[in-house]
Amino acid sequence: MTEVIIKNGFVFDPINGVKGENMDISIKNGKIVQKVTHNAKVIDATGLTVMPGGVDIHTHIAGGEVNTGRMIRPEDHVKDTVSKTAMTRSGTGYSIPSTFVTGYRYSQMGYTTVMNPSMAPLEAKHTHEELNDIPLVDKATYPLVGDWWFVLEYLRKGDLEECARHVAWMMDITKGYAIKIVNPGGLESWGFGRNVHSIDDQVPNFCITPREIMVGLAKVNEMLNLPHSIHLHTNNLGLPGNYSTTLETMKALEKVPYNGKPVAHITHLQFSSFGGDGWGNFKSAAEEISSYINAHNHLTFDMGQIIFTDTTTMTADGPFEFTLYQLSGHKWVNSDVETETSGGIIPFQYKKNNAVNATQWSIGLELALLIKDPWKMMMTTDHPNAGPFFSYPRILAWLTSKNARMATLKNCNKKAQKKSLLPSIDREITLYELAIMTRAAQAKALGLKHKGHLGVGADADVAIFNINPETTDIARKYKTARKAFKNAAYTIKDGQIVVKDGEVVGHADGRTMWLNVKTAEPCRIDEEMKSKFHQYWTVDYDNYPVSDHYVKVKDPITIKASV
Amino acid sequence: MSIIKSVTCPICGCLCDDIELTVEKNEVVKVRNGCAICESKFIGYKGHHRVKTPLMRKDGKLVPVSMDEAVHATAEILANANYPILYGWSSTSSEAQRVGVELTEEVGGIMDNTAVVCHGPSILGVQEVGIPTCTLGQIRHRADLIIYWGCDPWSAHPRHLERYTSFTEGRFENSEWKAFMQKLKAQAGQKKLESAARIEIGSTHPKPQTCTVPGMPQSMNKSGRKLIVVDVRKTMSAEMADYFIQVQPNKDYELMQALRVLVNDGELDVDSVAGVPVEYLKDVADALVNCEFGVIFFGMGLTQTAGKFRNIEIAIQLVRDLNSRTKFTIMPMRGHFNVTGANVVSAWQSGYPYGVDFSLGYPRYNPGETTCMDVLLREENDASLVIASDPGANFPKKAVENMIKHPLIVIDPHMNATSMLADIVFPSAFVGIEVEGTAYRMDHVPLPLKKVVEPPKGVLSDEEILTKILEEVKVIKSSSKKSTKKVEA
Amino acid sequence: MIVLSPLRKFTYPITAECINPDVFQGKEISEIAKLPVFEGNKPKTLSDLFKVEKDNLDTPTITINGDVSEVRRIGIGMKKGEIIINGNVGMHLGEKMMGEKITVNGNASQWAGCSMKKGTIEIHGNAGDYLASPYRGSTDGMKGGKIVVDGDVGADSGCYLQGGLIKIKGNNTGQFLGFHMSKGTIHVEKNASTRLGANMTGGKIIVSGTLEELMPSFTIDTVKAKVKVDETESAAGPFYVFLGDLAEKGTGKIFASKANNPQLKSYEKYL
């Protein structure tokens, strides 16, 4: 019967249309309620900004690939150590923090829900074991489905319904939340060291194209009524001139029946918005891409914003990671997973004086500022690919303050400075729009009904920041704003204060969410299917699913499919 | 009687999960699909070395004590130690390993696992250059060139070839089993002729095997999977190979560097490297470059010979170089069934895979400085907890001597060499037989371990024992903090 | 100058980053005595472990009298001043050093001079493994400065060397000396072990004594009468000059004394 009342803050709750009004937020038993008794614990939020807890739609924080990244970078950890305290476990950062540190740092910034965007189904148990060790935040994970042999085969046959049943089954047994597609067709091709170079290339040995995979799975997603759309990392990511592939991809997805809910989410868009045709004449295609986005409503996006630092790239896009290895010569991990996906990891430094990196930095911001509707474009770094997640406050400063952007731009490579559109863009994202891009839009795109807002019935996940919107002009005082976003005044998780003044003061395990998708007919798991399973994988069918044992705090969501 | 299918075998890094057990009256009576080592464990684990109750050394002898007494004594030792070591971890579940990290952090000690005497160098090599690798199924489906370098799967990972490499059916490559059987028949015939020839001449001594290095045989031109074994002597695995390359001991580094030069179209100023003529090496380089999908599996022949982690580093660099020409991967043949898990769990909780030193309040890692072998040889530790391993049997003598100069606690199902030297012994249940859990295969794929029989009465799991010790340590530490405060006041 | 004398033999590792002229600078002796150190996992102060005295020389010098082979991280990142150790010293001595001098009248343990940038380290005894080499996974090798070792050095020393000079006067080096170096000079006055300069891409290694074995990935370039060690010194040859490491398409040079390496005569046919 715990009651809390957050009094007198400036509340930003875009899903419920609240734009900085002075109001109280009442919490009872971990949920937002209409009102509470006078016994409620009082949090005085006078002069402070109150938002729903942050929601991160795409951050690589758990699983086989992330952990291999940790293992190969002791020199990265040694510069960022975290000591044990009475309240917290020890750990390390920098670009790939250990699990406890991941939870603490997210919470310290006011985040309460994080989504791990990439999970090889075969390694799902590992992902869940790690998610269990990320405290203070609720979490979920997206299984990689785009190059899964069953999916390729059913889509090639045109059997969308059986494909949908398989995907539903797989979502349930891996305890996943959304359909993740990376460089569709490219990952299977990489099994023999090849790649696809356009959305109409044939995938070797499977007679299917990336276009067919994406559109097919988008339709499957609709049939299954999954809360999020397909989550897509485009073909040709990271290559100069790839914006044309991105445009083709977005156009291809216009074919998917659209009923008001986006049919796809294109992730870390910055990496897919490159112009030019080589590294020498590399440039931004943010204008072309944002033009299209402003005219179409069937897609959502997240930024993948570059931070100038030494970070680690890790994606399921094995061929792309190999390209980075050939460019940089850094230590390189390749990690292909049978029947399912590929993967790669490589440390990478983004430097201000590097023309390409500086342009990349500009591209992310250009996209966010040129796309008019903040509900379409969410703030991420594709952690850790474009930068570690605890750099988010820097991005918030760049988004909300032209001065902040110019201060960084003027130290960048001269060529990049000349090409950048940022000097001509005056838009400064407001605090309200920021609340959209960092929590409301993310929760909405994910279909998380109880997150990202402070309406009655929502989970009592709240972030309170030391910013008085009436007296602080965050566009001018961007350093103050940055500091405020780095260390929340309060982070409240399920009604409990877990962070105060940027310090962890409470404990919460956080829940793992996944989808229990109910199709009219279940997926056909007969002896023939099991024997095929046995041929495709090197593990027995019985040992493949993730049992309940692997999830510490369970939060399954039942979905009724239309198939 | 019951039949349990899809059991994961808790022995080696293969983690075969297709074992079928027949269980009668709480005993495993039959094992199907397992290799000889698997069968001997499931049938023979209940030997007379089984420890049934906690033991403590009193007046020089190990005598039975209650769990509470053993837990309390252990907690006192660890909580008060200045530099304790918590070592082993490779034959237990990831669930137990997690408690181990927390316990080590709580007592400010070093958590180290058996990688330190095994594939630790592999991890060090990977930390220098990364690793192009994959899961075992990719090998099964795609590999047409399989190389075992410095390892002998026939002896140490008996089902590796039939489940994952040469003798398995893949989507894109077939099993070479038939061709191998035919080769065996031909070889058996040849041996009979040779043996007959010796008897005729009247000699009773077989001719000594001379170390001749043959060139690449014709069989390497066949279609289908090809098997190369590189080793210092002709092992049983080498007998199976299409091409056996005998490398001079401790010269693998030079051989691999020479191959790198050749694979990158360079020339060498020497005629032979590591005992192998350069003209043969050129054929090998061609074979490497011209395959569709190659893989190198490696073992102690590289990790524990001169060069150690640099041997792994160079092997990985060779594979990296090959990726510019074709598809190539590399994988360590992990020994214990969950040593990979010990590295994986340690890494996600602390950032580091083994040799993690918590003495300063945060994780630190530096093999040579924070690894337990080195700490023991320098006699820096003052207490040890050993679990799921047997350093008493396989550590250098000086390290063991130094270990037993200080309190030693052992958690193990059996009375092994280490338990016999211990001050406190906890009996534990066998993971994967008597208690369920999770283990990580050599390619990092997590697999569930089943409980198929009940453990002996009163015998707890590693996870339960460690949890008890951890709780007690926390109580001791918080009461000592309170009493320090009192004293200060 | 501050004089530290260990109060007893240390059995547990001592982590003492505070023993650093930059840290002592401007502090009273009472403050210095209270500086934090760790003995194993127990936090202590400097005076718990050392007698801390000040003599009347007003120099930023620290002298340590006694065996400090368990004391680690002395002089990390130091910029100014001098440390003189009269005894054996522990790991990570002068790591990331940026200036002035450390002298060891005894042996130094592993990772001495790790990733140093400037300054001088003189070790009159032997040095352990990883002399001047960077931390695990890092390519941040020594960038400048000078290290002189009168005795032997251990394995994997001078890895990723990017500048400066390492002089080894003892009878033996360990394997992999100069691994993956790209610039800078290593002078081995006597004998060098196997895998010398493996993966090197630039810089030079001079072996005035015997080279145990040359990597097969080096090719003979020329013969030279002498070679410059640094501005003050040259080494007298004649030397076989080898170029490599070919596996890295490197242009590093190994100078091996012709007189002391008759086994390398077979390379002459390629000249």
mmCIF file of C-alpha atoms in Angstrom, chain A residues 64 67-68 70-75 77-79 81-84 88-92 97-100 122-127 129-130 132-133 149 153 156 187-194 204-206 322 325-326 329-342 533-545 549-550 552, chain B residues 5-8 17-19 94-95 98 101-103 105-106 123 126-138 140-143 163-164 169-172 292-293 316 319-321 323-324 326-327 329 340 343-345 347-353 358 360-365 436-441 443-450:
data_model
loop_
_atom_site.group_PDB
_atom_site.id
_atom_site.type_symbol
_atom_site.label_atom_id
_atom_site.label_comp_id
_atom_site.label_asym_id
_atom_site.label_seq_id
_atom_site.Cartn_x
_atom_site.Cartn_y
_atom_site.Cartn_z
ATOM 1 C CA GLY A 64 26.411 -13.238 -26.652
ATOM 2 C CA ASN A 67 29.466 -10.015 -23.898
ATOM 3 C CA THR A 68 32.085 -10.991 -26.431
ATOM 4 C CA ARG A 70 33.174 -6.975 -23.167
ATOM 5 C CA MET A 71 35.622 -9.844 -23.199
ATOM 6 C CA ILE A 72 37.781 -8.465 -25.961
ATOM 7 C CA ARG A 73 38.184 -4.970 -24.552
ATOM 8 C CA PRO A 74 39.953 -5.037 -21.187
ATOM 9 C CA GLU A 75 41.719 -1.827 -22.241
ATOM 10 C CA HIS A 77 37.205 -1.312 -19.048
ATOM 11 C CA VAL A 78 40.348 -0.289 -17.268
ATOM 12 C CA LYS A 79 39.665 3.385 -17.887
ATOM 13 C CA THR A 81 35.897 1.313 -13.103
ATOM 14 C CA VAL A 82 32.951 1.351 -10.732
ATOM 15 C CA SER A 83 33.457 0.472 -7.096
ATOM 16 C CA LYS A 84 31.107 -1.552 -4.958
ATOM 17 C CA THR A 88 25.451 -1.311 -5.603
ATOM 18 C CA ARG A 89 27.659 -3.984 -7.130
ATOM 19 C CA SER A 90 30.971 -3.149 -8.734
ATOM 20 C CA GLY A 91 31.703 -3.246 -12.430
ATOM 21 C CA THR A 92 33.337 -1.568 -15.368
ATOM 22 C CA PRO A 97 29.499 -1.570 -19.355
ATOM 23 C CA SER A 98 29.078 -4.694 -17.287
ATOM 24 C CA THR A 99 25.470 -5.568 -16.509
ATOM 25 C CA PHE A 100 25.024 -3.961 -13.094
ATOM 26 C CA LEU A 122 19.953 -19.919 -30.376
ATOM 27 C CA GLU A 123 21.640 -17.777 -27.727
ATOM 28 C CA ALA A 124 18.460 -16.417 -26.176
ATOM 29 C CA LYS A 125 19.111 -18.025 -22.816
ATOM 30 C CA HIS A 126 22.314 -16.032 -22.543
ATOM 31 C CA THR A 127 20.540 -12.772 -23.336
ATOM 32 C CA GLU A 129 20.565 -14.411 -18.075
ATOM 33 C CA GLU A 130 22.227 -11.051 -18.630
ATOM 34 C CA ASN A 132 18.287 -10.587 -15.210
ATOM 35 C CA ASP A 133 21.478 -8.925 -14.015
ATOM 36 C CA TRP A 149 16.034 -20.414 -42.422
ATOM 37 C CA GLU A 153 11.806 -20.928 -46.772
ATOM 38 C CA ARG A 156 9.915 -18.112 -50.631
ATOM 39 C CA LEU A 187 23.493 -12.375 -42.991
ATOM 40 C CA GLU A 188 22.775 -15.699 -44.678
ATOM 41 C CA SER A 189 25.008 -14.648 -47.591
ATOM 42 C CA TRP A 190 27.762 -13.849 -45.118
ATOM 43 C CA GLY A 191 27.694 -17.487 -44.079
ATOM 44 C CA PHE A 192 29.869 -17.997 -47.153
ATOM 45 C CA GLY A 193 31.525 -14.590 -47.001
ATOM 46 C CA ARG A 194 29.166 -12.857 -49.393
ATOM 47 C CA PRO A 204 22.459 -17.409 -52.527
ATOM 48 C CA ASN A 205 20.888 -20.867 -52.017
ATOM 49 C CA PHE A 206 17.517 -19.475 -50.938
ATOM 50 C CA PHE A 322 34.199 -6.912 -41.818
ATOM 51 C CA TYR A 325 37.871 -4.148 -40.131
ATOM 52 C CA GLN A 326 39.256 -3.675 -43.612
ATOM 53 C CA GLY A 329 42.651 -2.771 -39.101
ATOM 54 C CA HIS A 330 41.388 -2.925 -35.500
ATOM 55 C CA LYS A 331 40.764 -6.185 -33.686
ATOM 56 C CA TRP A 332 37.729 -7.819 -35.233
ATOM 57 C CA VAL A 333 35.296 -10.442 -34.007
ATOM 58 C CA ASN A 334 33.039 -12.300 -36.374
ATOM 59 C CA SER A 335 30.280 -14.358 -34.777
ATOM 60 C CA ASP A 336 27.953 -16.129 -37.203
ATOM 61 C CA VAL A 337 25.164 -18.199 -35.666
ATOM 62 C CA GLU A 338 23.970 -21.311 -37.490
ATOM 63 C CA THR A 339 20.665 -21.067 -39.329
ATOM 64 C CA GLU A 340 19.949 -17.645 -37.905
ATOM 65 C CA THR A 341 22.284 -14.724 -38.239
ATOM 66 C CA SER A 342 25.787 -13.365 -38.503
ATOM 67 C CA PHE A 533 15.089 -28.879 -36.557
ATOM 68 C CA HIS A 534 17.670 -31.491 -35.757
ATOM 69 C CA GLN A 535 19.175 -31.105 -39.231
ATOM 70 C CA TYR A 536 19.301 -27.346 -39.093
ATOM 71 C CA TRP A 537 20.614 -26.785 -35.598
ATOM 72 C CA THR A 538 23.267 -28.570 -33.538
ATOM 73 C CA VAL A 539 21.034 -28.542 -30.482
ATOM 74 C CA ASP A 540 18.047 -30.744 -29.807
ATOM 75 C CA TYR A 541 14.594 -29.259 -30.211
ATOM 76 C CA ASP A 542 13.854 -29.788 -26.508
ATOM 77 C CA ASN A 543 16.841 -27.692 -25.483
ATOM 78 C CA TYR A 544 16.154 -24.745 -27.751
ATOM 79 C CA PRO A 545 13.362 -22.876 -25.920
ATOM 80 C CA HIS A 549 13.769 -20.463 -15.253
ATOM 81 C CA TYR A 550 15.695 -17.927 -17.325
ATOM 82 C CA LYS A 552 13.860 -13.612 -12.930
ATOM 83 C CA LYS B 5 15.999 -37.773 -23.837
ATOM 84 C CA SER B 6 17.901 -34.721 -24.965
ATOM 85 C CA VAL B 7 20.136 -34.771 -21.947
ATOM 86 C CA THR B 8 23.150 -32.472 -22.100
ATOM 87 C CA ASP B 17 22.734 -32.547 -25.890
ATOM 88 C CA ASP B 18 21.317 -35.653 -27.546
ATOM 89 C CA ILE B 19 22.196 -38.091 -24.784
ATOM 90 C CA SER B 94 26.312 -20.498 -14.634
ATOM 91 C CA GLU B 95 23.809 -20.069 -11.809
ATOM 92 C CA ARG B 98 27.003 -15.886 -10.591
ATOM 93 C CA VAL B 101 31.252 -13.488 -8.544
ATOM 94 C CA GLU B 102 29.195 -11.855 -5.815
ATOM 95 C CA LEU B 103 31.004 -13.794 -3.110
ATOM 96 C CA GLU B 105 33.414 -9.229 -4.717
ATOM 97 C CA GLU B 106 32.115 -9.320 -1.153
ATOM 98 C CA ILE B 123 41.363 -15.363 -24.422
ATOM 99 C CA VAL B 126 41.468 -12.777 -28.724
ATOM 100 C CA GLN B 127 41.871 -9.635 -26.632
ATOM 101 C CA GLU B 128 44.712 -8.596 -28.910
ATOM 102 C CA VAL B 129 43.233 -9.314 -32.339
ATOM 103 C CA GLY B 130 39.594 -10.363 -31.967
ATOM 104 C CA ILE B 131 38.412 -13.667 -33.469
ATOM 105 C CA PRO B 132 36.539 -14.570 -36.661
ATOM 106 C CA THR B 133 34.368 -17.374 -35.405
ATOM 107 C CA CYS B 134 30.902 -18.878 -35.531
ATOM 108 C CA THR B 135 28.728 -21.502 -33.894
ATOM 109 C CA LEU B 136 29.392 -25.182 -34.535
ATOM 110 C CA GLY B 137 26.381 -25.519 -36.816
ATOM 111 C CA GLN B 138 27.991 -23.179 -39.338
ATOM 112 C CA ARG B 140 28.480 -28.568 -39.971
ATOM 113 C CA HIS B 141 26.602 -26.876 -42.788
ATOM 114 C CA ARG B 142 29.378 -25.150 -44.672
ATOM 115 C CA ALA B 143 32.935 -26.220 -43.871
ATOM 116 C CA ARG B 163 28.480 -33.973 -34.543
ATOM 117 C CA TYR B 164 30.114 -30.875 -35.950
ATOM 118 C CA GLU B 169 25.716 -34.067 -42.757
ATOM 119 C CA GLY B 170 25.247 -30.384 -43.397
ATOM 120 C CA ARG B 171 22.971 -28.401 -45.658
ATOM 121 C CA PHE B 172 25.783 -27.572 -48.072
ATOM 122 C CA GLU B 292 34.827 -22.391 -49.668
ATOM 123 C CA PHE B 293 34.738 -22.331 -45.885
ATOM 124 C CA ILE B 316 43.718 -15.716 -35.524
ATOM 125 C CA VAL B 319 42.404 -16.633 -40.285
ATOM 126 C CA ARG B 320 41.754 -12.893 -40.497
ATOM 127 C CA ASP B 321 44.075 -12.621 -43.493
ATOM 128 C CA ASN B 323 38.945 -13.731 -44.818
ATOM 129 C CA SER B 324 40.103 -11.338 -47.496
ATOM 130 C CA THR B 326 37.566 -16.725 -48.652
ATOM 131 C CA LYS B 327 35.455 -17.556 -45.623
ATOM 132 C CA THR B 329 36.831 -19.186 -38.968
ATOM 133 C CA THR B 340 33.218 -21.106 -21.288
ATOM 134 C CA ASN B 343 34.374 -16.804 -18.625
ATOM 135 C CA VAL B 344 31.008 -15.615 -19.915
ATOM 136 C CA VAL B 345 29.438 -15.035 -16.501
ATOM 137 C CA ALA B 347 32.650 -11.061 -18.165
ATOM 138 C CA TRP B 348 29.065 -9.922 -18.003
ATOM 139 C CA GLN B 349 29.164 -9.207 -14.295
ATOM 140 C CA SER B 350 32.642 -7.685 -14.042
ATOM 141 C CA GLY B 351 33.795 -6.990 -17.590
ATOM 142 C CA TYR B 352 36.606 -9.543 -17.403
ATOM 143 C CA PRO B 353 36.678 -13.282 -18.228
ATOM 144 C CA PHE B 358 38.225 -7.404 -6.474
ATOM 145 C CA LEU B 360 40.462 -2.726 -4.410
ATOM 146 C CA GLY B 361 36.675 -2.709 -4.451
ATOM 147 C CA TYR B 362 36.273 -2.798 -8.218
ATOM 148 C CA PRO B 363 37.187 -5.454 -10.804
ATOM 149 C CA ARG B 364 40.748 -5.524 -12.117
ATOM 150 C CA TYR B 365 42.252 -7.927 -14.594
ATOM 151 C CA GLU B 436 19.933 -28.652 -13.174
ATOM 152 C CA GLY B 437 21.588 -25.549 -14.467
ATOM 153 C CA THR B 438 23.005 -23.871 -17.541
ATOM 154 C CA ALA B 439 26.286 -24.408 -19.335
ATOM 155 C CA TYR B 440 27.958 -22.730 -22.308
ATOM 156 C CA ARG B 441 29.337 -24.787 -25.155
ATOM 157 C CA ASP B 443 31.068 -21.893 -29.238
ATOM 158 C CA HIS B 444 29.224 -19.946 -26.528
ATOM 159 C CA VAL B 445 25.827 -21.538 -27.173
ATOM 160 C CA PRO B 446 23.989 -21.861 -23.830
ATOM 161 C CA LEU B 447 22.394 -25.216 -23.080
ATOM 162 C CA PRO B 448 20.222 -26.404 -20.237
ATOM 163 C CA LEU B 449 21.565 -29.156 -18.003
ATOM 164 C CA LYS B 450 19.009 -31.592 -16.646
#
